Coordinates of N, CA and C and ligand atoms in Angstrom, one line a residue:
A1 N 126.6 109.0 72.7 CA 125.4 108.5 72.1 C 125.0 109.3 70.9
A2 N 125.3 110.6 70.9 CA 125.0 111.4 69.7 C 125.8 111.0 68.5
A3 N 127.0 110.6 68.7 CA 127.9 110.1 67.6 C 127.3 108.8 67.1
A4 N 126.9 108.0 68.0 CA 126.3 106.7 67.5 C 125.0 106.9 66.8
R5 N 124.2 107.8 67.3 CA 122.9 108.1 66.6 C 123.2 108.6 65.2
A6 N 124.1 109.5 65.0 CA 124.4 110.1 63.7 C 125.0 109.0 62.8
A7 N 125.9 108.1 63.3 CA 126.5 107.1 62.5 C 125.4 106.1 62.1
A8 N 124.6 105.6 63.1 CA 123.5 104.6 62.8 C 122.5 105.1 61.8
S9 N 122.2 106.4 61.8 CA 121.1 106.9 61.0 C 121.6 106.9 59.5
G10 N 122.9 106.9 59.3 CA 123.5 106.8 57.9 C 123.3 105.5 57.2
A11 N 122.9 104.5 57.9 CA 122.8 103.1 57.3 C 121.5 102.9 56.7
E12 N 121.5 102.6 55.4 CA 120.2 102.3 54.7 C 120.0 100.8 54.5
T13 N 121.0 100.0 54.8 CA 120.9 98.6 54.7 C 121.6 97.9 55.9
L14 N 121.4 96.7 56.1 CA 122.1 96.0 57.2 C 123.6 95.9 56.9
D15 N 123.9 95.7 55.6 CA 125.4 95.6 55.3 C 126.1 96.9 55.6
E16 N 125.4 98.0 55.3 CA 126.0 99.3 55.6 C 126.1 99.5 57.1
L17 N 125.1 99.1 57.8 CA 125.2 99.2 59.3 C 126.3 98.4 59.8
R18 N 126.5 97.2 59.3 CA 127.7 96.4 59.8 C 129.0 97.1 59.5
A19 N 129.1 97.7 58.3 CA 130.3 98.4 58.0 C 130.5 99.6 58.9
I20 N 129.5 100.3 59.2 CA 129.6 101.5 60.0 C 130.0 101.1 61.4
L21 N 129.5 100.0 61.9 CA 129.9 99.5 63.3 C 131.4 99.1 63.3
E22 N 131.8 98.5 62.2 CA 133.2 98.1 62.1 C 134.1 99.3 62.1
R23 N 133.6 100.4 61.7 CA 134.5 101.7 61.7 C 134.3 102.5 63.0
F24 N 133.2 102.2 63.7 CA 132.8 103.1 64.8 C 133.8 103.0 66.0
D25 N 134.3 104.1 66.5 CA 135.2 104.1 67.6 C 134.7 104.7 68.9
G26 N 133.4 104.8 69.0 CA 132.8 105.5 70.2 C 132.5 104.6 71.4
C27 N 132.8 103.4 71.3 CA 132.5 102.5 72.4 C 133.8 101.8 72.9
A28 N 134.2 101.9 74.1 CA 135.5 101.4 74.6 C 135.5 99.9 74.5
L29 N 134.4 99.2 74.5 CA 134.4 97.7 74.5 C 135.1 97.2 73.2
K30 N 135.0 98.0 72.2 CA 135.6 97.6 70.9 C 137.1 97.3 71.0
A31 N 137.8 98.1 71.9 CA 139.2 98.0 72.0 C 139.7 96.7 72.5
T32 N 138.9 96.1 73.4 CA 139.3 94.8 74.0 C 138.6 93.6 73.3
A33 N 137.7 93.8 72.4 CA 137.0 92.7 71.7 C 137.9 92.3 70.5
S34 N 137.8 91.1 70.1 CA 138.5 90.6 68.9 C 137.9 91.1 67.6
R35 N 136.6 91.2 67.6 CA 135.8 91.6 66.4 C 134.4 92.1 66.7
T36 N 133.8 92.6 65.7 CA 132.4 93.0 65.8 C 131.5 91.8 65.5
V37 N 130.6 91.5 66.5 CA 129.6 90.4 66.3 C 128.3 91.0 65.9
F38 N 128.0 90.9 64.6 CA 126.8 91.7 64.1 C 125.5 90.9 64.1
S39 N 125.5 89.7 63.5 CA 124.2 89.0 63.4 C 124.5 87.6 62.9
D40 N 123.5 86.8 63.0 CA 123.5 85.5 62.3 C 122.1 85.2 61.8
G41 N 121.9 84.2 60.9 CA 120.6 83.9 60.4 C 120.2 84.7 59.2
T42 N 118.9 84.9 59.1 CA 118.4 85.4 57.8 C 117.9 86.9 58.0
P43 N 118.6 87.8 57.4 CA 118.0 89.2 57.4 C 116.7 89.2 56.8
G44 N 115.7 89.9 57.4 CA 114.4 89.9 56.9 C 113.5 88.8 57.4
A45 N 114.0 88.0 58.3 CA 113.2 86.9 58.9 C 112.0 87.4 59.6
R46 N 111.0 86.6 59.7 CA 109.8 87.1 60.5 C 110.1 87.2 62.0
L47 N 111.1 86.4 62.5 CA 111.4 86.4 63.9 C 112.8 86.9 64.1
M48 N 113.0 88.0 65.0 CA 114.3 88.5 65.3 C 114.5 88.3 66.8
L49 N 115.6 87.8 67.2 CA 116.0 87.6 68.6 C 117.2 88.5 69.0
V50 N 117.1 89.2 70.1 CA 118.2 90.1 70.5 C 118.6 89.7 71.9
G51 N 119.9 89.4 72.0 CA 120.5 89.1 73.3 C 121.3 90.2 73.8
E52 N 122.2 89.9 74.7 CA 123.0 90.9 75.5 C 124.3 91.3 74.8
A53 N 125.2 90.5 74.8 CA 126.5 90.8 74.2 C 127.3 89.5 73.9
P54 N 128.2 89.5 73.0 CA 129.0 88.3 72.7 C 129.8 87.9 73.9
G55 N 129.9 86.5 74.0 CA 130.8 86.0 75.0 C 132.1 85.5 74.3
R56 N 132.8 84.6 74.9 CA 134.1 84.2 74.4 C 133.9 83.5 73.0
D57 N 133.0 82.6 72.9 CA 132.8 81.8 71.7 C 132.4 82.7 70.5
E58 N 131.5 83.7 70.9 CA 131.0 84.6 69.9 C 132.1 85.6 69.4
D59 N 132.9 86.0 70.4 CA 134.0 86.9 70.0 C 135.0 86.2 69.1
L60 N 135.2 84.9 69.3 CA 136.2 84.2 68.4 C 135.6 83.9 67.1
S61 N 134.3 83.6 67.0 CA 133.7 83.1 65.7 C 133.1 84.3 65.0
G62 N 132.7 85.4 65.6 CA 132.1 86.5 65.0 C 130.6 86.4 64.8
L63 N 130.0 85.3 65.4 CA 128.6 85.1 65.3 C 127.9 85.1 66.7
P64 N 126.7 85.6 66.8 CA 126.1 85.6 68.1 C 125.5 84.2 68.5
F65 N 125.5 84.0 69.7 CA 124.8 82.8 70.3 C 125.3 81.5 69.6
V66 N 126.6 81.3 69.7 CA 127.2 80.0 69.2 C 127.8 79.2 70.4
G67 N 127.9 79.7 71.6 CA 128.4 79.0 72.7 C 127.3 78.2 73.4
R68 N 127.5 77.9 74.7 CA 126.5 77.1 75.4 C 125.1 77.7 75.4
S69 N 125.1 79.0 75.6 CA 123.8 79.7 75.6 C 123.1 79.6 74.3
G70 N 123.9 79.7 73.2 CA 123.4 79.6 71.9 C 122.9 78.2 71.6
Q71 N 123.6 77.2 72.1 CA 123.1 75.8 71.9 C 121.7 75.6 72.6
L72 N 121.6 76.2 73.8 CA 120.3 76.1 74.4 C 119.2 76.9 73.6
L73 N 119.6 78.0 73.2 CA 118.7 78.8 72.3 C 118.2 78.0 71.1
D74 N 119.2 77.4 70.5 CA 118.8 76.6 69.3 C 117.8 75.5 69.6
R75 N 118.0 74.9 70.8 CA 117.0 73.8 71.2 C 115.7 74.4 71.5
M76 N 115.6 75.6 72.1 CA 114.4 76.3 72.4 C 113.6 76.6 71.1
L77 N 114.4 77.1 70.1 CA 113.8 77.5 68.9 C 113.3 76.2 68.2
A78 N 114.1 75.1 68.2 CA 113.7 73.9 67.6 C 112.4 73.4 68.2
A79 N 112.2 73.6 69.5 CA 111.0 73.1 70.2 C 109.8 73.8 69.7
I80 N 109.9 75.0 69.1 CA 108.7 75.6 68.5 C 108.8 75.5 67.0
G81 N 109.6 74.6 66.5 CA 109.6 74.4 65.0 C 110.4 75.4 64.2
I82 N 111.4 76.0 64.9 CA 112.2 77.1 64.1 C 113.6 76.7 64.1
D83 N 114.2 76.6 62.9 CA 115.6 76.4 62.7 C 116.3 77.7 62.9
R84 N 117.3 77.8 63.7 CA 117.9 79.1 64.0 C 118.3 79.8 62.7
A85 N 118.7 79.1 61.7 CA 119.2 79.8 60.4 C 118.0 80.5 59.8
S86 N 116.8 80.2 60.1 CA 115.7 80.9 59.5 C 115.2 82.1 60.3
A87 N 115.8 82.3 61.5 CA 115.5 83.5 62.3 C 116.7 84.5 62.1
Y88 N 116.5 85.7 62.6 CA 117.6 86.7 62.6 C 118.0 87.0 64.0
I89 N 119.3 86.9 64.3 CA 119.8 86.9 65.7 C 120.9 88.0 65.8
A90 N 120.7 88.8 66.9 CA 121.7 89.9 67.1 C 121.8 90.1 68.6
N91 N 122.6 91.1 69.0 CA 122.8 91.5 70.4 C 122.6 93.0 70.6
V92 N 122.3 93.5 71.8 CA 122.2 94.9 72.0 C 123.6 95.5 72.0
I93 N 124.6 94.7 72.3 CA 126.0 95.1 72.3 C 126.8 94.2 71.3
P94 N 127.5 94.8 70.3 CA 128.2 93.9 69.3 C 129.6 93.6 69.7
W95 N 130.1 94.0 70.9 CA 131.5 93.7 71.2 C 131.5 93.0 72.6
R96 N 132.4 92.0 72.7 CA 132.4 91.3 74.0 C 133.0 92.1 75.1
P97 N 132.2 92.3 76.2 CA 132.7 92.9 77.4 C 133.8 92.1 78.0
P98 N 134.9 92.7 78.6 CA 136.0 91.9 79.2 C 135.4 90.9 80.2
G99 N 135.9 89.7 80.1 CA 135.5 88.7 81.1 C 134.0 88.4 81.1
N100 N 133.3 88.8 80.0 CA 131.8 88.6 79.9 C 131.0 89.3 81.0
R101 N 131.6 90.4 81.5 CA 130.8 91.2 82.5 C 129.6 91.8 81.8
T102 N 128.6 92.1 82.7 CA 127.4 92.8 82.1 C 127.7 94.1 81.6
P103 N 127.2 94.5 80.4 CA 127.5 95.8 79.9 C 127.0 96.9 80.9
T104 N 127.7 98.0 81.0 CA 127.3 99.1 81.8 C 126.1 99.9 81.2
P105 N 125.3 100.6 82.0 CA 124.3 101.4 81.4 C 124.8 102.4 80.3
Q106 N 126.0 102.9 80.5 CA 126.6 103.8 79.5 C 126.9 103.1 78.2
E107 N 127.4 101.9 78.3 CA 127.7 101.1 77.1 C 126.4 100.7 76.3
L108 N 125.4 100.4 77.1 CA 124.1 100.1 76.5 C 123.5 101.3 75.8
E109 N 123.7 102.5 76.4 CA 123.2 103.7 75.8 C 123.9 104.0 74.5
T110 N 125.2 103.9 74.6 CA 126.0 104.1 73.4 C 125.6 103.3 72.2
C111 N 125.4 102.0 72.5 CA 125.1 101.1 71.4 C 123.6 101.0 71.0
L112 N 122.8 101.6 71.8 CA 121.3 101.6 71.5 C 120.9 102.0 70.1
P113 N 121.5 103.2 69.6 CA 121.1 103.6 68.2 C 121.4 102.5 67.2
F114 N 122.5 101.8 67.4 CA 122.8 100.7 66.4 C 121.9 99.6 66.4
I115 N 121.5 99.1 67.5 CA 120.6 97.9 67.5 C 119.2 98.4 67.1
R116 N 118.8 99.6 67.5 CA 117.5 100.2 67.0 C 117.5 100.2 65.5
R117 N 118.6 100.7 64.9 CA 118.6 100.7 63.5 C 118.6 99.3 62.9
Q118 N 119.3 98.4 63.5 CA 119.3 97.0 63.0 C 117.9 96.4 63.0
I119 N 117.2 96.7 64.1 CA 115.8 96.1 64.1 C 114.9 96.8 63.1
A120 N 115.1 98.1 62.9 CA 114.3 98.8 61.9 C 114.6 98.3 60.5
L121 N 115.8 98.1 60.2 CA 116.2 97.6 58.9 C 115.8 96.1 58.7
A122 N 115.9 95.3 59.7 CA 115.6 93.9 59.6 C 114.1 93.7 59.5
D123 N 113.4 94.6 60.2 CA 111.9 94.8 60.1 C 111.2 93.4 60.4
P124 N 111.4 92.8 61.5 CA 110.7 91.5 61.7 C 109.2 91.7 62.1
D125 N 108.5 90.6 62.0 CA 107.1 90.7 62.5 C 107.0 90.5 64.0
V126 N 108.0 89.7 64.6 CA 108.0 89.5 66.0 C 109.4 89.6 66.5
L127 N 109.6 90.4 67.6 CA 110.9 90.6 68.2 C 110.9 90.0 69.6
V128 N 111.9 89.2 69.9 CA 112.1 88.6 71.2 C 113.4 89.1 71.8
T129 N 113.3 89.6 73.0 CA 114.6 90.0 73.7 C 114.9 89.0 74.7
L130 N 116.2 88.7 74.9 CA 116.7 87.7 75.8 C 117.4 88.3 77.0
G131 N 116.8 88.2 78.2 CA 117.5 88.7 79.4 C 117.2 90.1 79.7
G132 N 117.6 90.5 80.9 CA 117.3 91.9 81.4 C 117.9 93.0 80.6
P133 N 119.3 93.0 80.4 CA 119.8 94.2 79.7 C 119.2 94.5 78.3
A134 N 119.0 93.4 77.5 CA 118.4 93.7 76.2 C 117.0 94.3 76.4
A135 N 116.1 93.7 77.3 CA 114.8 94.2 77.4 C 114.8 95.7 78.0
Q136 N 115.7 95.9 79.0 CA 115.7 97.2 79.6 C 116.2 98.3 78.7
S137 N 117.1 97.9 77.8 CA 117.7 98.9 76.9 C 116.6 99.1 75.8
L138 N 116.1 98.1 75.2 CA 115.2 98.3 74.0 C 113.8 98.9 74.5
F139 N 113.3 98.5 75.7 CA 112.0 99.0 76.1 C 112.2 100.2 77.0
Q140 N 113.4 100.6 77.3 CA 113.7 101.8 78.1 C 113.0 101.8 79.4
T141 N 113.3 100.7 80.1 CA 112.7 100.6 81.5 C 113.7 100.0 82.4
K142 N 113.4 100.3 83.7 CA 114.3 99.7 84.7 C 113.7 98.5 85.4
E143 N 112.5 98.1 84.9 CA 111.8 97.0 85.5 C 112.6 95.7 85.3
G144 N 112.5 94.8 86.3 CA 113.3 93.6 86.2 C 112.7 92.6 85.2
I145 N 113.6 91.8 84.7 CA 113.2 90.8 83.6 C 112.2 89.8 84.1
L146 N 112.2 89.5 85.4 CA 111.2 88.5 85.9 C 109.8 89.1 85.9
R147 N 109.7 90.4 85.9 CA 108.4 91.1 85.8 C 108.1 91.4 84.4
L148 N 109.1 91.7 83.6 CA 108.9 92.1 82.2 C 108.5 90.9 81.3
R149 N 109.1 89.8 81.6 CA 109.0 88.7 80.6 C 107.5 88.2 80.5
G150 N 107.2 87.7 79.2 CA 106.0 87.0 79.0 C 104.8 88.0 78.7
R151 N 105.1 89.3 78.6 CA 104.0 90.3 78.3 C 104.3 90.8 76.9
W152 N 103.3 90.8 76.1 CA 103.5 91.4 74.7 C 103.6 92.9 74.9
L153 N 104.6 93.4 74.2 CA 104.8 94.9 74.2 C 104.8 95.3 72.7
D154 N 104.7 96.6 72.5 CA 104.9 97.2 71.2 C 106.3 97.8 71.1
Y155 N 107.1 97.4 70.2 CA 108.4 98.0 70.0 C 108.2 98.9 68.8
D156 N 108.5 100.2 69.1 CA 108.3 101.2 68.1 C 109.7 101.5 67.4
T157 N 109.8 101.2 66.1 CA 111.0 101.4 65.4 C 111.2 102.9 65.0
G158 N 110.1 103.7 65.1 CA 110.1 105.0 64.5 C 109.4 105.0 63.2
R159 N 109.3 103.8 62.6 CA 108.6 103.6 61.3 C 107.3 102.9 61.5
R160 N 107.4 101.9 62.4 CA 106.2 101.1 62.7 C 106.3 100.4 64.0
R161 N 105.3 99.8 64.5 CA 105.3 99.0 65.7 C 105.4 97.6 65.5
I162 N 106.3 96.9 66.2 CA 106.5 95.5 66.1 C 106.1 94.8 67.4
R163 N 105.4 93.7 67.3 CA 105.0 92.9 68.5 C 106.3 92.4 69.1
A164 N 106.5 92.6 70.4 CA 107.7 92.2 71.0 C 107.5 91.5 72.4
L165 N 108.3 90.6 72.7 CA 108.2 89.8 73.9 C 109.5 89.7 74.5
A166 N 109.6 90.0 75.8 CA 110.9 89.8 76.6 C 110.8 88.4 77.2
T167 N 111.9 87.7 77.1 CA 112.0 86.4 77.9 C 113.3 86.3 78.6
L168 N 113.5 85.2 79.3 CA 114.7 85.0 80.1 C 115.9 84.6 79.2
H169 N 117.0 85.0 79.6 CA 118.3 84.7 78.9 C 118.7 83.2 79.0
P170 N 119.1 82.6 77.9 CA 119.5 81.2 78.0 C 120.6 80.9 79.0
A171 N 121.5 81.9 79.2 CA 122.6 81.7 80.2 C 122.0 81.6 81.6
Y172 N 121.0 82.4 81.8 CA 120.3 82.3 83.1 C 119.6 81.0 83.3
L173 N 119.0 80.5 82.2 CA 118.3 79.2 82.3 C 119.3 78.0 82.5
L174 N 120.5 78.2 82.0 CA 121.6 77.2 82.3 C 121.9 77.2 83.8
R175 N 121.9 78.3 84.4 CA 122.2 78.4 85.8 C 121.0 78.1 86.7
Q176 N 119.8 78.4 86.2 CA 118.5 78.2 86.9 C 117.6 77.4 86.1
P177 N 117.9 76.1 85.9 CA 117.0 75.3 85.0 C 115.5 75.2 85.5
G178 N 115.3 75.5 86.7 CA 113.9 75.5 87.2 C 113.1 76.6 86.6
Q179 N 113.7 77.6 86.0 CA 113.0 78.7 85.4 C 112.6 78.4 83.9
K180 N 113.0 77.3 83.4 CA 112.8 77.0 82.0 C 111.3 77.0 81.6
A181 N 110.5 76.6 82.6 CA 109.0 76.6 82.3 C 108.5 77.9 81.8
F182 N 109.1 79.0 82.4 CA 108.7 80.4 82.0 C 109.1 80.6 80.6
A183 N 110.3 80.3 80.2 CA 110.8 80.5 78.9 C 110.0 79.7 77.9
W184 N 109.6 78.5 78.3 CA 108.9 77.6 77.4 C 107.5 78.2 77.1
R185 N 106.9 78.8 78.2 CA 105.6 79.5 78.0 C 105.8 80.6 77.0
D186 N 106.9 81.4 77.1 CA 107.1 82.5 76.3 C 107.3 82.1 74.8
F187 N 108.1 81.0 74.6 CA 108.4 80.6 73.3 C 107.1 80.0 72.6
K188 N 106.3 79.4 73.4 CA 105.0 79.0 72.8 C 104.1 80.1 72.4
A189 N 104.2 81.2 73.1 CA 103.5 82.4 72.8 C 104.1 83.0 71.5
V190 N 105.4 82.9 71.3 CA 106.0 83.4 70.1 C 105.5 82.6 68.9
R191 N 105.4 81.2 69.1 CA 104.9 80.4 68.0 C 103.5 80.8 67.6
R192 N 102.7 81.0 68.6 CA 101.3 81.4 68.3 C 101.3 82.8 67.5
A193 N 102.1 83.7 67.9 CA 102.1 85.0 67.3 C 102.6 84.8 65.8
L194 N 103.6 84.0 65.6 CA 104.0 83.8 64.2 C 103.0 83.1 63.4
D195 N 102.2 82.3 64.0 CA 101.1 81.6 63.4 C 99.9 82.5 63.1
G196 N 100.0 83.7 63.6 CA 98.9 84.6 63.4 C 97.9 84.7 64.5
G197 N 98.2 84.1 65.7 CA 97.3 84.1 66.8 C 97.5 85.3 67.8
Ligands
URA1 N1 124.9 85.7 75.3 C1 124.4 86.7 74.6 O1 123.6 87.5 75.1 N2 124.7 86.9 73.3 C2 125.5 86.0 72.7 O2 125.7 86.2 71.5 C3 126.0 85.0 73.4 C4 125.7 84.8 74.7

């Protein structure tokens, strides 16, 4: 984690951060991944979404949230009037874990300085985390996602505080469609926050 912190702090722009990640060798996940999945959408967008880690489709394409979860995410964004291309999308882990397993606490800790830097440089007005690992890592809590979701939190970049909301992961909603009402409530709250409410 110290190596990652030192490497991440050297990035003054998102492009520099991407290049640093592409050179970084301190996370074992990189060895089995096809590529580094850094971001999609618009750097500097008012809304930033952060998921867990690339899956197979993302590992192949190099873009976050392009598989089935991504398609659901796109529909959820469209439902609040947001085209995914106008948001900024990333993951707490930029390399696909083998077989899409959940990242370990150590892997999350290693990658945390990079996503923290990415958020600070992207500097959104509103930050949305998707699923348990992203929320637990970024908010440094062990609290479960079903308790964390739907509550506005302050995310401190070290430079400023950003309004942040944890919600459920689209992959979870694909397995548990009955939970979609909670995500819908959260996305409507995001819409209101972007509208200044
Ligand atoms: N799930 C995630 O958390 N991120 C992706 O990029 C794709 C699926």
